[in-house]
């Protein structure tokens, strides 16, 4: 009879946000150690990318962080555009920005809902998903897809914004500000929410840097690092937005930070809608018939701020129509590796809340 | 003329022993059928209520307005295969859901229901110590939980059972002490000072409540209600079957109707607990024309209490296990002892 209980959470468990396995060494209910096993959703996306022409790889990026597909596509497409020298027209870039921010909101809403579920709160989940549904309706209008959108393409976007889409987005952003406050209040005014999260999942800034953590998790530890601000892509340097940070370092800090970032996203969307110019939405050099002959040479690394943090794509071309190598720097992979540090010495219920607060997407970890 | 005597009269040609036996049996069946139907209605109300709060529609397919959804669910559960885990302790595994279910059902027989127009008094158990009896029956619940936890050799079930027992033990004590305060207050009529009805029986306590004890002893009401909701494992306190970490706790390895029995036990407990609270603190079937409408009053008070518990269910997150046990021992227990002292002073001076 050993002193420890080994509890196996996953790969199929109601609150692990996908198929991920945690082997938790418990002393009564106190966590001694956490052992993470990944790879249950490995689909070999990076290798498959070497077999296709550049334009056909976008769908594999949709399915990495399946909740934040626009930003995944954006990461790959900006890399390929750098490699092949095909520029997207200005209007397309503004459209990409709007879509990226909308999808960031959608992904955050899923994260918040699941965070509530992890604590046993059922109600916010449905409210979050009702809002996400509106975003997905906009996606369907623009691209035909709800989640795996395949919208951002090399040299532009799949389809231009029409009046209806712009009006839908305006209406959504108007209503969403109030709905976001409702969702925020559902959590923050609950005494039990504070009891569950106050001082739980402390991540020190130096530990976060050592593990290569990015995104809300890093900003929640008090380091203002956001790719949109520090290495602006698209037109993020032409809109006003703030990068919030939290010095609490715990779950509460990260939660409030995520809500504040959603407010900033809405701010960006509003500015984009005002600034979006007329013009072509597609570069004629990247027409479908020409894509078969587009060749890339050299190596590029492009990075975007996805929902989970810094999403980097490395593409290397050998002057053929197919990439020689594609590699992805996955933020969720780095973020999940810090869980054992955060959970040690806490209770099993806290581990679940910490995983919920990090909000990983397994598709992106395993690729 | 109460229901028992009425049924007894129908069968009086069989002799007193047999006719009373039949009368008790029939009345129990009658009451349990009523409780069962109202219980199903309550689950329907809960689902609709929860759906409204969560921007959903709720059941609306089976029957008019989805009213038969609960019946359909029951048939579905019965029709499902009950999967038995391989290395189980067979007797304990089969016994556990029955203990949970039977405990709740037997408790419903002890409740004094008051009287309803034609039927007269619906109370079944005419005992002098029904309060003690009810606490005794309820103390069987942890046995069912621990049997379910250890019989399947599953870590989730074991942790769930430990939490379940911790829950029952830590909240039974404040509950008992609050009930003790009620026994003291109820022992004398505080208007005349005369000893009135037996304050150890639930019916006696109700008869003594000229004004509801919830007004005299609001602290006790609060403690008792919180403890009751906690013992029923309703959401802020549903640690024993917390689905996010322990799948469903001690019911993890159960399927089919055996799982359904646990589910009935859970919802039955909050229903029963609300009956219990409305009897001890809200005057149960007292009210104008209580000889005709008493049962209706009891029912309305109970439903209001259940709806409050439902509201907590849909709006609060789950409390953590150590904070939960602390709530029982560090807050509710001292407050209930203060409440007991208050009750003693009340009986001594204000009477």
XYZ file of C-alpha atoms in Angstrom:
718
model
C 0.000 0.000 0.000
C 1.695 3.145 -1.179
C 1.243 6.529 0.390
C 0.044 8.025 -2.854
C -3.011 7.583 -4.985
C -2.389 7.882 -8.685
C -5.455 9.310 -10.328
C -5.688 9.160 -14.089
C -7.447 12.138 -15.648
C -8.007 11.573 -19.308
C -7.422 10.994 -22.188
C -11.214 11.014 -22.173
C -12.425 13.047 -19.251
C -15.231 15.588 -19.057
C -13.084 18.567 -18.160
C -9.723 18.248 -19.875
C -10.822 20.289 -22.935
C -10.029 17.576 -25.425
C -8.020 14.392 -25.350
C -5.085 15.028 -23.082
C -3.940 12.779 -20.290
C -2.914 13.820 -16.815
C -1.551 11.324 -14.349
C -1.894 13.008 -11.006
C -0.014 11.762 -7.967
C -2.221 12.517 -4.998
C -1.512 12.585 -1.315
C -5.105 12.403 -0.096
C -6.434 15.237 -2.249
C -3.201 17.231 -2.425
C -1.332 17.124 -5.724
C 2.256 15.912 -5.420
C 3.030 15.768 -9.097
C 1.370 15.982 -12.476
C 2.527 14.005 -15.472
C 1.178 15.192 -18.816
C 0.894 12.918 -21.834
C 0.116 14.529 -25.187
C -0.221 13.151 -28.675
C -3.705 11.673 -28.733
C -4.813 14.133 -31.405
C -1.634 14.043 -33.470
C -2.565 14.244 -37.155
C 0.819 14.881 -38.671
C -0.226 18.248 -40.036
C 3.289 19.618 -40.499
C 4.399 16.634 -42.566
C 1.213 16.657 -44.657
C 1.933 20.290 -45.470
C 5.085 19.189 -47.330
C 2.999 17.110 -49.717
C 0.685 19.867 -50.947
C 1.028 23.083 -52.925
C 1.109 26.197 -50.786
C -2.566 27.131 -51.211
C -3.857 23.721 -50.180
C -2.273 23.780 -46.750
C -4.592 26.383 -45.271
C -7.212 23.818 -44.235
C -4.691 21.979 -42.079
C -4.084 25.180 -40.168
C -7.839 25.592 -39.647
C -7.752 22.353 -37.741
C -4.860 23.207 -35.427
C -6.490 25.597 -32.991
C -9.948 24.739 -34.243
C -11.513 27.395 -32.044
C -9.330 30.158 -33.455
C -9.096 29.124 -37.098
C -8.746 32.652 -38.562
C -5.590 33.404 -36.612
C -4.103 30.029 -37.529
C -4.722 30.701 -41.219
C -3.376 34.181 -40.813
C -0.119 32.849 -39.388
C 0.441 30.505 -42.313
C -0.757 32.880 -44.996
C 1.435 35.767 -43.855
C 4.410 33.383 -43.841
C 3.718 32.186 -47.378
C 3.119 35.729 -48.594
C 6.496 36.721 -47.222
C 8.091 33.720 -48.910
C 6.486 34.113 -52.313
C 6.298 37.890 -52.393
C 2.578 38.046 -53.085
C 1.144 41.084 -51.277
C -2.457 41.214 -50.111
C -4.327 44.419 -51.024
C -5.146 46.915 -48.312
C -8.847 46.098 -48.053
C -8.082 42.425 -47.633
C -5.749 43.222 -44.759
C -8.411 45.194 -42.914
C -10.916 42.374 -43.499
C -8.381 39.908 -42.124
C -7.983 42.041 -39.026
C -11.722 42.169 -38.371
C -12.048 38.422 -38.855
C -9.026 37.668 -36.678
C -10.431 39.751 -33.831
C -13.909 38.245 -34.207
C -12.433 34.783 -34.023
C -10.359 35.748 -31.015
C -13.600 36.741 -29.326
C -15.243 33.453 -30.316
C -12.351 31.434 -28.933
C -12.321 33.431 -25.692
C -16.061 32.841 -25.287
C -15.580 29.093 -25.515
C -12.728 29.355 -23.036
C -14.795 31.356 -20.567
C -17.759 29.009 -20.859
C -15.569 25.980 -20.296
C -13.857 27.732 -17.377
C -17.300 28.106 -15.789
C -18.103 24.457 -16.442
C -14.866 23.415 -14.780
C -16.031 25.153 -11.636
C -19.491 23.610 -11.883
C -21.174 26.740 -13.253
C -23.441 25.676 -16.043
C -25.187 28.931 -16.903
C -22.363 31.149 -18.304
C -21.506 28.392 -20.770
C -24.802 28.817 -22.587
C -24.615 32.597 -22.529
C -21.104 32.468 -24.002
C -22.170 30.064 -26.709
C -25.175 32.200 -27.632
C -22.771 35.068 -28.385
C -20.341 32.801 -30.196
C -23.196 31.634 -32.372
C -23.663 35.201 -33.640
C -19.988 35.377 -34.615
C -20.273 32.063 -36.406
C -23.292 33.319 -38.344
C -21.083 36.155 -39.594
C -18.435 33.605 -40.585
C -21.001 31.538 -42.448
C -22.126 34.651 -44.306
C -18.543 35.476 -45.282
C -16.971 32.095 -45.853
C -19.583 29.350 -45.719
C -17.922 27.660 -42.746
C -18.802 27.931 -39.087
C -15.622 26.828 -37.402
C -13.172 25.605 -40.018
C -13.626 28.704 -42.139
C -10.925 28.471 -44.834
C -11.444 32.187 -45.425
C -8.040 33.854 -45.481
C -6.241 32.815 -48.612
C -2.860 33.624 -50.086
C -3.034 37.089 -51.608
C -6.297 38.161 -50.014
C -9.475 36.662 -48.662
C -11.948 34.182 -50.074
C -14.808 36.631 -50.512
C -15.364 40.352 -50.139
C -17.375 41.888 -47.309
C -20.796 42.990 -48.471
C -23.084 45.520 -46.770
C -24.916 42.806 -44.843
C -21.781 41.439 -43.253
C -20.614 44.889 -42.222
C -24.014 45.676 -40.730
C -24.076 42.336 -38.922
C -20.674 43.023 -37.417
C -21.687 46.533 -36.376
C -24.814 45.202 -34.704
C -22.897 42.398 -33.036
C -20.273 44.744 -31.636
C -22.980 47.086 -30.320
C -24.828 44.306 -28.454
C -21.777 42.402 -27.408
C -20.420 45.151 -25.180
C -23.415 44.796 -22.882
C -23.547 41.010 -23.081
C -19.861 40.791 -22.185
C -20.496 42.777 -19.006
C -23.355 40.380 -18.170
C -21.097 37.370 -18.573
C -18.375 39.067 -16.543
C -20.833 39.826 -13.734
C -22.045 36.229 -13.646
C -18.566 35.214 -12.547
C -17.069 38.065 -10.626
C -19.883 38.709 -8.153
C -19.884 35.161 -6.904
C -18.171 34.629 -3.572
C -17.516 30.999 -4.426
C -15.800 32.044 -7.668
C -13.347 34.081 -5.605
C -12.841 31.232 -3.146
C -12.064 28.842 -5.976
C -9.665 31.136 -7.844
C -8.122 33.659 -5.501
C -4.419 32.799 -5.217
C -4.848 29.590 -7.224
C -2.521 28.796 -10.119
C 0.200 31.292 -9.281
C 2.681 31.646 -12.150
C 5.771 33.704 -11.395
C 7.019 35.880 -14.296
C 10.498 34.294 -14.396
C 9.011 30.773 -14.483
C 6.694 31.865 -17.278
C 9.633 33.188 -19.290
C 11.656 30.024 -18.666
C 8.881 27.845 -20.035
C 8.285 30.087 -23.066
C 4.727 30.832 -22.042
C 2.937 33.486 -24.087
C -0.493 35.003 -24.434
C -2.891 35.771 -21.599
C -0.949 33.414 -19.356
C 2.198 35.538 -19.682
C 0.357 38.845 -19.486
C -1.433 37.481 -16.435
C 1.990 37.240 -14.790
C 2.648 40.917 -15.403
C 4.724 40.889 -18.605
C 3.249 43.050 -21.363
C 4.095 40.981 -24.409
C 1.658 40.948 -27.280
C 2.757 40.285 -30.859
C 0.126 42.689 -32.121
C 1.886 45.482 -30.264
C 5.519 44.389 -30.205
C 5.845 43.198 -33.815
C 2.779 44.593 -35.561
C 1.450 42.674 -38.542
C -1.498 43.682 -40.755
C -2.477 47.193 -39.614
C -2.328 46.682 -35.881
C -0.022 49.707 -35.648
C -2.743 51.901 -37.154
C -5.453 51.183 -34.570
C -5.557 52.170 -30.931
C -5.711 49.400 -28.390
C -4.127 48.607 -25.060
C -2.316 45.507 -23.922
C -3.692 44.837 -20.433
C -1.538 43.052 -17.879
C -2.308 41.682 -14.460
C 0.026 41.573 -11.479
C -2.136 39.133 -9.510
C -0.501 36.164 -11.298
C -3.470 33.916 -10.386
C -6.680 32.693 -11.996
C -8.670 35.790 -11.054
C -6.062 38.010 -12.705
C -6.097 35.962 -15.876
C -9.884 35.923 -15.974
C -10.207 39.697 -15.640
C -7.406 40.141 -18.156
C -9.150 37.979 -20.741
C -12.353 39.959 -20.321
C -10.401 43.215 -20.741
C -8.754 41.855 -23.888
C -12.174 41.069 -25.284
C -13.158 44.691 -24.711
C -10.007 45.734 -26.577
C -10.864 43.355 -29.435
C -14.258 45.009 -29.797
C -12.456 48.368 -29.820
C -10.221 47.168 -32.659
C -13.194 45.842 -34.641
C -15.013 49.174 -34.324
C -11.969 51.088 -35.583
C -11.437 48.643 -38.447
C -15.045 49.039 -39.578
C -14.538 52.788 -39.754
C -11.212 52.604 -41.549
C -11.864 49.834 -44.049
C -11.184 51.248 -47.565
C -12.730 50.315 -50.886
C -10.685 48.459 -53.431
C -9.787 44.953 -54.491
C -9.957 42.220 -51.899
C -7.697 39.858 -53.783
C -4.303 40.054 -55.459
C -4.585 38.959 -59.071
C -1.163 37.337 -58.910
C -2.667 34.735 -56.554
C -5.592 33.613 -58.672
C -6.600 30.000 -58.301
C -5.230 29.020 -61.696
C -1.900 30.625 -60.928
C -1.553 29.077 -57.446
C -0.416 25.785 -58.979
C 2.665 27.556 -60.259
C 3.532 29.690 -57.235
C 7.023 28.811 -56.037
C 8.754 29.786 -52.835
C 12.433 30.001 -52.135
C 14.288 30.599 -48.885
C 12.972 30.458 -45.347
C 10.599 32.696 -43.413
C 9.191 32.841 -39.922
C 5.971 34.671 -39.309
C 4.165 35.153 -36.040
C 0.721 36.263 -35.026
C -1.041 36.633 -31.694
C -3.573 33.839 -31.502
C -6.057 33.283 -28.716
C -3.510 31.299 -26.716
C -0.430 33.372 -27.399
C 2.331 33.743 -29.945
C 1.627 31.481 -32.897
C 4.661 31.170 -35.124
C 4.923 29.495 -38.516
C 8.230 28.578 -40.122
C 8.101 27.814 -43.839
C 11.035 26.849 -45.994
C 10.787 26.587 -49.752
C 13.203 24.920 -52.163
C 11.999 26.681 -55.323
C 9.285 24.125 -56.047
C 5.508 24.438 -55.784
C 5.492 22.624 -52.466
C 7.048 23.764 -49.186
C 10.188 21.915 -48.171
C 9.421 22.181 -44.468
C 6.650 23.659 -42.356
C 6.986 23.983 -38.617
C 4.635 25.502 -36.101
C 5.480 27.188 -32.830
C 2.393 26.263 -30.876
C 1.537 28.511 -27.900
C -0.786 26.000 -26.232
C 2.021 23.426 -26.157
C 4.243 25.798 -24.192
C 1.372 26.919 -21.982
C 0.269 23.424 -20.955
C 3.814 22.469 -19.961
C 3.646 24.899 -17.044
C 0.671 23.134 -15.406
C 2.740 20.900 -13.058
C 4.506 23.984 -11.665
C 1.222 25.766 -11.073
C -0.659 22.806 -9.629
C 1.918 21.358 -7.215
C 0.694 21.487 -3.613
C -2.864 22.394 -4.530
C -5.953 20.186 -4.533
C -7.327 18.074 -7.355
C -10.229 20.492 -7.822
C -7.731 23.319 -8.325
C -5.955 21.436 -11.100
C -9.178 21.377 -13.101
C -9.702 25.102 -12.591
C -6.099 25.844 -13.601
C -6.489 23.853 -16.823
C -9.699 25.776 -17.442
C -7.988 29.093 -16.841
C -5.115 28.273 -19.217
C -7.720 27.257 -21.796
C -5.712 25.009 -24.074
C -6.802 23.570 -27.372
C -5.476 20.075 -27.879
C -5.594 20.281 -31.663
C -2.912 22.918 -31.520
C -0.707 21.055 -29.033
C -0.660 17.841 -31.022
C -1.043 19.297 -34.527
C -62.035 11.729 9.727
C -58.694 10.965 8.241
C -57.753 8.864 5.281
C -56.451 6.021 7.379
C -59.728 5.569 9.280
C -61.673 5.882 6.055
C -59.759 3.079 4.372
C -59.913 1.056 7.574
C -63.708 1.347 7.524
C -63.924 -0.008 3.993
C -62.089 -3.142 5.041
C -63.484 -3.457 8.583
C -65.249 -6.717 7.704
C -61.829 -8.398 7.666
C -61.218 -7.726 11.322
C -59.201 -4.891 12.917
C -55.692 -6.323 12.436
C -55.986 -7.023 8.725
C -57.958 -3.897 7.938
C -55.421 -1.608 9.620
C -52.639 -3.387 7.774
C -54.389 -2.859 4.468
C -55.202 0.731 5.376
C -51.564 1.557 6.157
C -50.378 -0.167 2.999
C -52.874 1.556 0.726
C -52.281 4.941 2.250
C -48.525 4.570 1.902
C -48.921 3.597 -1.735
C -51.294 6.515 -2.263
C -48.880 9.000 -0.732
C -45.855 7.599 -2.549
C -47.694 7.755 -5.871
C -48.587 11.352 -5.163
C -45.012 12.145 -4.136
C -43.723 10.378 -7.231
C -45.964 12.310 -9.587
C -45.234 15.651 -7.949
C -41.555 14.724 -8.012
C -41.685 14.130 -11.767
C -43.478 17.442 -12.206
C -40.731 19.044 -10.158
C -38.004 17.634 -12.415
C -39.912 18.994 -15.413
C -40.190 22.414 -13.750
C -36.489 22.291 -12.898
C -35.518 21.576 -16.468
C -37.732 24.304 -17.891
C -36.569 26.759 -15.246
C -32.925 25.975 -15.874
C -33.472 26.275 -19.626
C -35.023 29.732 -19.262
C -32.036 30.958 -17.283
C -29.600 29.423 -19.752
C -31.211 30.863 -22.911
C -32.467 27.438 -23.957
C -35.940 26.068 -24.609
C -35.886 22.963 -22.455
C -37.915 19.791 -23.024
C -40.645 20.403 -25.617
C -40.850 17.270 -27.724
C -42.504 14.484 -25.720
C -46.142 15.217 -25.006
C -47.702 18.648 -24.840
C -45.010 21.214 -23.893
C -42.668 18.304 -23.237
C -44.607 17.317 -20.136
C -43.935 13.615 -20.619
C -40.174 14.066 -20.994
C -39.529 12.831 -17.458
C -41.580 9.682 -18.080
C -39.690 9.099 -21.315
C -36.390 9.526 -19.482
C -37.472 7.034 -16.831
C -38.368 4.454 -19.502
C -35.087 5.123 -21.263
C -33.142 4.510 -18.046
C -35.061 1.302 -17.319
C -34.533 0.066 -20.865
C -30.794 0.661 -20.819
C -28.322 -2.087 -20.193
C -26.938 -1.987 -16.696
C -23.220 -2.481 -17.192
C -21.594 -4.256 -14.265
C -17.903 -3.528 -13.635
C -15.779 -6.685 -13.605
C -14.021 -6.510 -10.244
C -16.925 -5.316 -8.163
C -18.053 -6.365 -4.728
C -21.327 -7.689 -6.002
C -23.592 -7.416 -2.954
C -22.395 -3.930 -2.024
C -22.629 -2.806 -5.635
C -26.248 -3.879 -5.957
C -27.255 -2.726 -2.483
C -25.922 0.845 -2.650
C -28.473 2.433 -5.019
C -31.285 0.649 -3.206
C -30.184 2.067 0.143
C -30.074 5.620 -1.244
C -33.431 5.225 -2.950
C -35.210 3.443 -0.074
C -33.919 5.956 2.475
C -35.503 8.785 0.566
C -38.735 6.876 0.023
C -39.100 5.806 3.640
C -38.471 9.392 4.725
C -41.438 10.539 2.689
C -43.663 8.171 4.660
C -42.669 9.868 7.932
C -43.584 13.425 6.860
C -46.914 14.744 8.279
C -48.836 15.956 5.261
C -51.741 17.782 6.893
C -55.263 17.356 5.650
C -56.907 17.833 2.317
C -60.651 18.505 1.893
C -62.346 15.132 1.376
C -59.442 12.884 2.287
C -58.924 14.260 5.780
C -55.503 13.946 7.372
C -52.992 12.362 5.031
C -50.358 11.705 7.690
C -49.263 8.066 7.721
C -46.848 7.727 10.612
C -48.539 8.522 13.901
C -45.564 8.196 16.176
C -44.428 10.286 19.130
C -40.849 10.524 17.886
C -41.095 11.131 14.141
C -38.436 13.874 14.280
C -35.916 11.439 15.744
C -37.085 8.748 13.350
C -36.539 10.997 10.342
C -33.003 11.879 11.436
C -32.359 8.195 12.040
C -33.490 7.232 8.555
C -31.508 10.022 6.934
C -28.346 8.852 8.675
C -28.464 5.750 6.453
C -27.524 7.803 3.389
C -23.735 7.772 3.967
C -23.836 3.979 4.120
C -25.224 3.861 0.590
C -22.622 6.335 -0.591
C -19.656 4.540 0.928
C -20.887 1.174 -0.391
C -21.159 2.637 -3.887
C -17.698 4.138 -3.511
C -15.766 1.103 -2.333
C -17.609 -1.653 -4.168
C -16.336 -0.760 -7.645
C -12.595 -0.331 -6.925
C -12.540 2.906 -8.910
C -10.470 5.849 -7.717
C -13.066 8.360 -8.819
C -15.811 6.517 -6.967
C -13.649 6.195 -3.849
C -12.801 9.908 -3.743
C -16.434 10.738 -4.415
C -17.614 8.487 -1.601
C -15.104 9.990 0.837
C -16.350 13.432 -0.059
C -19.948 12.291 0.210
C -19.417 10.934 3.706
C -17.468 14.045 4.748
C -20.410 16.076 3.524
C -22.988 14.037 5.423
C -21.034 14.001 8.652
C -20.112 17.692 8.644
C -23.613 18.908 7.901
C -25.593 16.484 10.030
C -24.269 18.035 13.239
C -25.400 21.642 12.612
C -28.689 20.256 11.342
C -29.276 18.270 14.508
C -28.358 21.199 16.751
C -30.731 23.516 14.873
C -33.483 20.930 15.239
C -32.688 20.777 18.956
C -33.320 24.517 19.197
C -36.693 23.968 17.576
C -37.519 21.188 20.038
C -36.735 23.585 22.901
C -38.784 26.441 21.483
C -41.616 24.081 20.702
C -41.673 22.432 24.135
C -43.841 25.140 25.658
C -46.384 27.378 24.065
C -44.788 30.814 24.288
C -48.141 32.557 24.592
C -49.613 30.656 27.517
C -46.553 28.850 28.800
C -48.475 25.634 28.940
C -47.027 22.428 27.639
C -48.864 21.663 24.449
C -48.113 18.964 21.936
C -45.271 16.539 21.813
C -42.310 18.465 20.461
C -40.400 15.357 19.399
C -42.934 14.544 16.730
C -43.125 16.517 13.505
C -46.915 16.782 13.720
C -46.638 18.081 17.276
C -44.138 20.741 16.234
C -46.477 21.887 13.477
C -49.432 22.058 15.886
C -47.331 24.145 18.296
C -46.374 26.667 15.613
C -48.886 29.449 16.154
C -46.495 31.719 14.324
C -43.851 30.068 12.100
C -40.627 29.299 13.954
C -38.718 30.771 11.022
C -39.719 34.194 12.368
C -38.646 33.377 15.926
C -35.493 31.553 14.896
C -34.350 32.864 11.458
C -30.738 31.852 12.094
C -31.809 28.273 12.635
C -33.846 28.361 9.438
C -30.807 29.509 7.493
C -28.481 26.896 8.984
C -30.972 24.097 8.549
C -31.764 25.037 4.974
C -28.097 25.324 3.969
C -27.299 21.994 5.625
C -30.261 20.355 3.945
C -29.244 21.605 0.491
C -25.689 20.500 1.211
C -26.816 17.015 2.218
C -28.871 16.782 -0.942
C -25.650 17.467 -2.930
C -27.131 20.419 -4.772
C -24.764 22.442 -6.881
C -22.762 24.718 -4.682
C -22.212 21.579 -2.597
C -22.214 18.818 -5.223
C -18.664 17.733 -4.481
C -19.473 14.081 -4.179
C -20.484 13.879 -7.820
C -18.532 16.859 -9.114
C -18.480 16.104 -12.802
C -15.485 18.244 -13.656
C -12.950 16.363 -11.592
C -14.478 13.065 -10.488
C -16.663 12.268 -13.530
C -19.721 11.636 -11.343
C -18.098 10.608 -8.053
C -19.483 7.474 -6.443
C -21.984 6.930 -9.259
C -19.248 6.765 -11.903
C -19.457 3.015 -12.402
C -23.236 2.835 -12.404
C -25.397 2.842 -15.491
C -28.994 2.304 -16.493
C -31.660 2.343 -13.825
C -29.139 1.893 -11.014
C -27.812 5.320 -11.920
C -31.423 6.477 -12.136
C -31.967 5.400 -8.531
C -29.089 7.615 -7.404
C -30.564 10.442 -9.414
C -33.956 9.944 -7.748
C -32.206 9.871 -4.405
C -30.499 13.196 -5.124
C -33.597 15.040 -6.274
C -35.738 13.295 -3.696
C -33.437 14.553 -0.965
C -33.890 18.198 -1.871
C -37.641 17.693 -2.106
C -37.710 15.903 1.215
C -35.419 18.488 2.771
C -37.740 21.267 1.700
C -40.666 19.421 3.286
C -38.565 19.087 6.423
C -37.672 22.794 6.510
C -41.236 23.906 5.891
C -42.436 21.640 8.709
C -39.879 22.811 11.257
C -39.685 26.480 10.364
C -42.511 27.625 8.116
C -45.543 26.182 9.856
C -46.144 23.453 7.292
C -49.908 23.010 6.859
C -50.926 25.818 9.188
C -52.939 28.623 7.662
C -56.523 29.762 7.185
C -58.929 26.840 6.716
C -56.098 24.411 7.306
C -58.421 21.469 7.813
C -59.343 21.678 4.140
C -56.315 23.274 2.512
C -53.501 22.267 4.882
C -51.809 19.982 2.400
C -51.857 22.735 -0.262
C -50.104 25.145 2.096
C -47.403 22.608 2.875
C -46.957 21.917 -0.808
C -46.657 25.589 -1.786
C -44.104 26.309 0.933
C -42.083 23.270 -0.096
C -42.093 24.179 -3.771
C -40.872 27.703 -2.999
C -37.957 26.266 -1.006
C -37.120 23.838 -3.814
C -37.135 26.664 -6.361
C -34.678 28.647 -4.233
C -32.375 25.625 -4.207
C -32.756 25.351 -7.999
C -31.772 28.997 -8.365
C -28.594 28.299 -6.409
C -27.970 25.279 -8.623
C -28.021 27.238 -11.865
C -26.172 30.321 -10.700
C -23.356 29.260 -8.387
C -20.052 27.508 -9.001
C -19.033 24.481 -7.002
C -17.304 25.074 -3.679
C -13.959 23.377 -3.035
C -13.910 20.398 -0.696
C -11.801 21.890 2.106
C -13.785 25.139 2.107
C -16.912 23.028 2.136
C -15.965 21.035 5.211
C -14.793 24.286 6.844
C -18.227 25.761 6.193
C -19.757 22.912 8.149
C -17.373 22.781 11.095
C -16.024 26.330 11.393
C -19.078 28.408 10.558
C -22.352 26.487 10.731
C -21.523 24.491 13.862
C -20.542 27.495 16.077
C -23.443 29.539 14.731
C -25.856 26.703 15.422
C -24.555 26.463 19.013
C -25.095 30.221 19.425
C -28.540 29.663 18.000
C -29.155 26.945 20.581
C -28.199 29.329 23.402
C -30.523 31.914 21.889
C -33.337 29.357 21.834
C -32.704 28.541 25.489
C -32.827 32.222 26.478
C -35.974 32.620 24.408
C -37.710 29.760 26.194
C -36.601 31.089 29.592
C -37.440 34.776 29.308
C -39.559 35.754 26.326
C -42.166 33.076 26.903
